[in-house]
mmCIF file with all atom_site columns, C-alpha atoms and ligand atoms in Angstrom:
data_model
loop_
_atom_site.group_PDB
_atom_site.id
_atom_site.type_symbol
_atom_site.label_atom_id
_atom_site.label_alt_id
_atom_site.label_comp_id
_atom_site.label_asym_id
_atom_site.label_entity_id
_atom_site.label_seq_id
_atom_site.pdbx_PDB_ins_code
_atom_site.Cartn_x
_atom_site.Cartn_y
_atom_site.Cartn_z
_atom_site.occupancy
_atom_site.B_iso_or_equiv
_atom_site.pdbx_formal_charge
_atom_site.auth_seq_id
_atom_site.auth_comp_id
_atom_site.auth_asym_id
_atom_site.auth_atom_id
_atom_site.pdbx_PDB_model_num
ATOM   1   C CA . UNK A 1 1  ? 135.925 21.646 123.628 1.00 0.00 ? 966  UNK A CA 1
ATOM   2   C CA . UNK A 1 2  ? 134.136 19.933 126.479 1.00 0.00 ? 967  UNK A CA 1
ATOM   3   C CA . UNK A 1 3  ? 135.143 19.639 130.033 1.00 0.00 ? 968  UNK A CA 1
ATOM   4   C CA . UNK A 1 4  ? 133.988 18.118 132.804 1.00 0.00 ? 969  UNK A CA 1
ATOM   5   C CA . UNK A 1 5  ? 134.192 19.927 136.070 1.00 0.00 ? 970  UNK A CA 1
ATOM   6   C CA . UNK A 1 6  ? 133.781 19.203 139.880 1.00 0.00 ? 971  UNK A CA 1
ATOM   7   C CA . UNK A 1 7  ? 132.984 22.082 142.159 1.00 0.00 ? 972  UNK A CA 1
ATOM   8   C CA . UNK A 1 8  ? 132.414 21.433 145.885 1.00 0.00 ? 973  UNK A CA 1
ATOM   9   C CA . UNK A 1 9  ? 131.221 24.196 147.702 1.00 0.00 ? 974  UNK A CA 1
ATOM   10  C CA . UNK A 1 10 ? 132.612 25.210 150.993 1.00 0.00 ? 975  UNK A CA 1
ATOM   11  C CA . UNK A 1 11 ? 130.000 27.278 153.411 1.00 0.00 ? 976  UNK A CA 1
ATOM   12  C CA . UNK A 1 12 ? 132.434 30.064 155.050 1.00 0.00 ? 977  UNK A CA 1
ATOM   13  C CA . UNK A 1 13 ? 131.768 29.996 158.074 1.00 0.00 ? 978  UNK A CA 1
ATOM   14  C CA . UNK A 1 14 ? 132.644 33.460 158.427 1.00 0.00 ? 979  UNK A CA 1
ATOM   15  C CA . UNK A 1 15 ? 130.202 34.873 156.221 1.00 0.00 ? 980  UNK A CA 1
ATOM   16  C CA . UNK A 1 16 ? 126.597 36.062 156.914 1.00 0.00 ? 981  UNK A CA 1
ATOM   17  C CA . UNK A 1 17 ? 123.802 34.168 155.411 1.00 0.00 ? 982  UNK A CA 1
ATOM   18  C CA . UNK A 1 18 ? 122.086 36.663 154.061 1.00 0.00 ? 983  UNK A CA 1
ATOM   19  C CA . UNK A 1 19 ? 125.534 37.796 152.152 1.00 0.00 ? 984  UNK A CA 1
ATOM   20  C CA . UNK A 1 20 ? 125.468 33.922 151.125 1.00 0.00 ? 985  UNK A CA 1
ATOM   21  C CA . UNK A 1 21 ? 121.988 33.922 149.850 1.00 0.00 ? 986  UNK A CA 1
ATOM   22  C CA . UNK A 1 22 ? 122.431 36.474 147.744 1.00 0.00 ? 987  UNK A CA 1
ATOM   23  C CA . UNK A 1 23 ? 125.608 35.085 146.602 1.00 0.00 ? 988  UNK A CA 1
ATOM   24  C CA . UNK A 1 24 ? 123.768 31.640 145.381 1.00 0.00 ? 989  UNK A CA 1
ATOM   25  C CA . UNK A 1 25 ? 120.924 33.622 143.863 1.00 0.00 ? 990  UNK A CA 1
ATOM   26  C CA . UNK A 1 26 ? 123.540 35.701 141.328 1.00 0.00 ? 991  UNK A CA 1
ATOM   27  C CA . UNK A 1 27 ? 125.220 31.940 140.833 1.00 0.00 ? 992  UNK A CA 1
ATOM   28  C CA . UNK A 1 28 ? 121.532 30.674 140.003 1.00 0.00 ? 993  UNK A CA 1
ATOM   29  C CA . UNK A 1 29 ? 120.702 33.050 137.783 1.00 0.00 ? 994  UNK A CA 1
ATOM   30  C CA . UNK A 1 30 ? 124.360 32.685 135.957 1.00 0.00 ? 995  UNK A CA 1
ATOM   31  C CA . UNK A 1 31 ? 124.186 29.534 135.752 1.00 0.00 ? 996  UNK A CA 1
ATOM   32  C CA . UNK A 1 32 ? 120.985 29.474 134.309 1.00 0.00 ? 997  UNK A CA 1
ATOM   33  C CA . UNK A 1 33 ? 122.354 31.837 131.639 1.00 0.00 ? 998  UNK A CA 1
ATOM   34  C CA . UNK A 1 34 ? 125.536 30.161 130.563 1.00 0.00 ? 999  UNK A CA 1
ATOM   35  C CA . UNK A 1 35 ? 123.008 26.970 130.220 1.00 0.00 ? 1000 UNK A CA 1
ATOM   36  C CA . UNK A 1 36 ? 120.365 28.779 128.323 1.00 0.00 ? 1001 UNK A CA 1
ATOM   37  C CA . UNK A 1 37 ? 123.628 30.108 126.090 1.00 0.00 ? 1002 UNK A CA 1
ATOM   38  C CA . UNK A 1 38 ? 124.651 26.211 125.450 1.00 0.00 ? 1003 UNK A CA 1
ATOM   39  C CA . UNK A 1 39 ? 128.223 26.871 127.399 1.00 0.00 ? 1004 UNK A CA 1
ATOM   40  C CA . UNK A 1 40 ? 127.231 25.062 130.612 1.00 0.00 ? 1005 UNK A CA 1
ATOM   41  C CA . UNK A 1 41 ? 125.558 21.685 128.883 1.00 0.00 ? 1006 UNK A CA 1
ATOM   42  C CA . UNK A 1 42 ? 125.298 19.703 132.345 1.00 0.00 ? 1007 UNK A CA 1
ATOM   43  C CA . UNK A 1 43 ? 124.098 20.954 136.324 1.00 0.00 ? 1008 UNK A CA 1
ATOM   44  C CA . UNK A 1 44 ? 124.108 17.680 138.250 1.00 0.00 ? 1009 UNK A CA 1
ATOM   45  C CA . UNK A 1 45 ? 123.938 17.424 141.650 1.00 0.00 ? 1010 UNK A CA 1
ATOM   46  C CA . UNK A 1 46 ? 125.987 15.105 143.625 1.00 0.00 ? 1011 UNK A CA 1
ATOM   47  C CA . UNK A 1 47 ? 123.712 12.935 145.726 1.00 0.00 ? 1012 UNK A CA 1
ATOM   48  C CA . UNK A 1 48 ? 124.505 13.445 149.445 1.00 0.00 ? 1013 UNK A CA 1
ATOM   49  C CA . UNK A 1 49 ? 126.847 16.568 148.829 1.00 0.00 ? 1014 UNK A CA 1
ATOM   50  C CA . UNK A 1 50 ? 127.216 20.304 148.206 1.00 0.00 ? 1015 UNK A CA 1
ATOM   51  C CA . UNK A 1 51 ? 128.947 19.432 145.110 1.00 0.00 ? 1016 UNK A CA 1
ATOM   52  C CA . UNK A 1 52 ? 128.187 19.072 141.497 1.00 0.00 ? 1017 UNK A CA 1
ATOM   53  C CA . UNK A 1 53 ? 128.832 17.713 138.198 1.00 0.00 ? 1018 UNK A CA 1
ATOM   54  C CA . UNK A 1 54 ? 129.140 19.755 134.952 1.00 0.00 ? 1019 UNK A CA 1
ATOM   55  C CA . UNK A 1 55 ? 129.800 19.974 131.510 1.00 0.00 ? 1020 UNK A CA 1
ATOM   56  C CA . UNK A 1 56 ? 131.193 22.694 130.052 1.00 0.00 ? 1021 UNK A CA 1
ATOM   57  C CA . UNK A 1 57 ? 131.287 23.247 125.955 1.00 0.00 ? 1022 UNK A CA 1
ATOM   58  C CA . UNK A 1 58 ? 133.842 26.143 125.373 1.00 0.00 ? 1023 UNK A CA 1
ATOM   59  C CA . UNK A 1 59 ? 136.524 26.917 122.915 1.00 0.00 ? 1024 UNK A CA 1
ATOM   60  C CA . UNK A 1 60 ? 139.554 26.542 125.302 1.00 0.00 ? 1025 UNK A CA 1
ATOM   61  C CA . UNK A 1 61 ? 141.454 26.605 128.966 1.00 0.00 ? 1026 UNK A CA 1
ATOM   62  C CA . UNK A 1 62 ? 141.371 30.271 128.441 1.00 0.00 ? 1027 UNK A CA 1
ATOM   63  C CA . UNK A 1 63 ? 137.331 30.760 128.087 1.00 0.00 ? 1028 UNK A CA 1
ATOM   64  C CA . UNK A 1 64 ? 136.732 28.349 130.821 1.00 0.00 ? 1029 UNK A CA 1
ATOM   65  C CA . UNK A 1 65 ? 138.784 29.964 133.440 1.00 0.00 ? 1030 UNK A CA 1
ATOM   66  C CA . UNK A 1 66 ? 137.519 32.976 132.928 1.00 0.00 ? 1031 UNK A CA 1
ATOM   67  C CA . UNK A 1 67 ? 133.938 31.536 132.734 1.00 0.00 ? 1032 UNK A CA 1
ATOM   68  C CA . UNK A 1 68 ? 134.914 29.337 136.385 1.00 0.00 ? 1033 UNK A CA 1
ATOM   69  C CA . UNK A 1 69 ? 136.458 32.061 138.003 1.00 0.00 ? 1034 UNK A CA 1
ATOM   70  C CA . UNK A 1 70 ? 133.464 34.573 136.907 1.00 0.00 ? 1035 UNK A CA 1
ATOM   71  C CA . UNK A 1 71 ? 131.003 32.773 139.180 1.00 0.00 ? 1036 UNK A CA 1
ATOM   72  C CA . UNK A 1 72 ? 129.575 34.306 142.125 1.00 0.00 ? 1037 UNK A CA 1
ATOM   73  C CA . UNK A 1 73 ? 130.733 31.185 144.134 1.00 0.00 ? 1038 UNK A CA 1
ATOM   74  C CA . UNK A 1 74 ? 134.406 31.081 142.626 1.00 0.00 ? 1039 UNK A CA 1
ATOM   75  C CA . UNK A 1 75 ? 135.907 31.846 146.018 1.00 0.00 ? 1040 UNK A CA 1
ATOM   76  C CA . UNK A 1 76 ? 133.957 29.724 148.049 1.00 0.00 ? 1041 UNK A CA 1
ATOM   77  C CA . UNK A 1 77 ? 134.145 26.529 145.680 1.00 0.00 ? 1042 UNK A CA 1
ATOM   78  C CA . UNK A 1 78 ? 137.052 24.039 144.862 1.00 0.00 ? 1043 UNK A CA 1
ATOM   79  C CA . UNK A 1 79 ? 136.953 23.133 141.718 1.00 0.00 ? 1044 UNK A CA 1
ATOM   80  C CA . UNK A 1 80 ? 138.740 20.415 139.626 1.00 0.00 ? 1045 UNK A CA 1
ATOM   81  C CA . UNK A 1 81 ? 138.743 20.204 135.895 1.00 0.00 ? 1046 UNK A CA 1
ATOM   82  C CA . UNK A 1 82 ? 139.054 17.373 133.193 1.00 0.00 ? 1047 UNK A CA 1
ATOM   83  C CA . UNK A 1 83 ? 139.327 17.744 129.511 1.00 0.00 ? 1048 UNK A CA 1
ATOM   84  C CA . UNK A 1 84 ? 137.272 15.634 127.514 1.00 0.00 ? 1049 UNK A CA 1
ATOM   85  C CA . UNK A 1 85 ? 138.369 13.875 124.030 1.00 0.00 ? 1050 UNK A CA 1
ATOM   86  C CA . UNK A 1 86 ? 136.194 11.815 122.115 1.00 0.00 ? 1051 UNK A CA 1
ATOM   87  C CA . UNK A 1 87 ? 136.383 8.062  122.713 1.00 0.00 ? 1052 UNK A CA 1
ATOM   88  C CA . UNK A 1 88 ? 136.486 6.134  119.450 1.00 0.00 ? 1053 UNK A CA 1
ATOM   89  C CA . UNK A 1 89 ? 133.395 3.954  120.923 1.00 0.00 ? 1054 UNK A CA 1
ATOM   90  C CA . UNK A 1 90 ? 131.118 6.610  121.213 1.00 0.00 ? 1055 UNK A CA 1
ATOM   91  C CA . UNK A 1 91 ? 128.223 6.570  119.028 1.00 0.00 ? 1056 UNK A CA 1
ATOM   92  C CA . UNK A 1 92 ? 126.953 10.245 119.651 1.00 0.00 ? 1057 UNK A CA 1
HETATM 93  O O1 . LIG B 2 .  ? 125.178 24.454 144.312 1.00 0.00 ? 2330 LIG B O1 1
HETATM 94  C C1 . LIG B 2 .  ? 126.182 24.272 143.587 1.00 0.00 ? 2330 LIG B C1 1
HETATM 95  O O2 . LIG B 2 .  ? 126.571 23.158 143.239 1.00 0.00 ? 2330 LIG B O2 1
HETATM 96  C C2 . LIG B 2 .  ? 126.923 25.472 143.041 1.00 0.00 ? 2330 LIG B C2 1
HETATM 97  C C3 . LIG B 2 .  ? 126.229 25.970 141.882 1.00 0.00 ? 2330 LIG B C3 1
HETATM 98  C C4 . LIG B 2 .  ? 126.630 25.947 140.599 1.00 0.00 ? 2330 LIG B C4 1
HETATM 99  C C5 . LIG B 2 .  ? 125.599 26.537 139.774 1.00 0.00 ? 2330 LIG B C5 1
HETATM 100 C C6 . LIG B 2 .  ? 124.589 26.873 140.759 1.00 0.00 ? 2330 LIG B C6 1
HETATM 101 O O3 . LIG B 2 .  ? 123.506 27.414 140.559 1.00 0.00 ? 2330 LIG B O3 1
HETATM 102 O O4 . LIG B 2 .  ? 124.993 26.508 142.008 1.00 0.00 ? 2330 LIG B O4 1
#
């Protein structure tokens, strides 16, 4: 199944920057994983924001969550999900 998900990322302000880095880096590197794996098919930045777009190809709710809440950033991120069905128009 494919979703698309939102996740804006919200700097604590609370939190040391080193602590942060180090935080993105892990994110980077499972990102880059999940996408190397097929799971994470999109990484799209949202022009002008600490957001991004993605698509997600997993079996159900149940694998995403635990992919989304897996994430290094999970606790610093809001995230909003949409399931995706095919549209009868679409040629690929
Ligand atoms: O910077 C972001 O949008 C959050 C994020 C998701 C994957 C990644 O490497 O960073």
């Amino acid at each position: 199944m494919l979703y698309h998900v939102r996740m804006d990322v919200r700097v604590p302000h609370d939190v040391e920057a080193a602590t942060f880095d180090r935080l993105k880096a892990a994110e980077k590197a499972r990102a880059e994983e999940l996408q190397r794996s097929g799971t994470w098919r999109h990484l799209w930045r949202i022009a002008g924001e600490y957001a991004n777009v993605s698509i997600f190809d997993v079996a159900d709710h149940d694998e995403l969550h635990a992919i989304l809440s897996g994430l290094p950033l999970f606790p610093f991120m809001q995230i909003a999900v949409t399931p995706l069905a095919r549209h009868p128009s679409a040629i690929a």
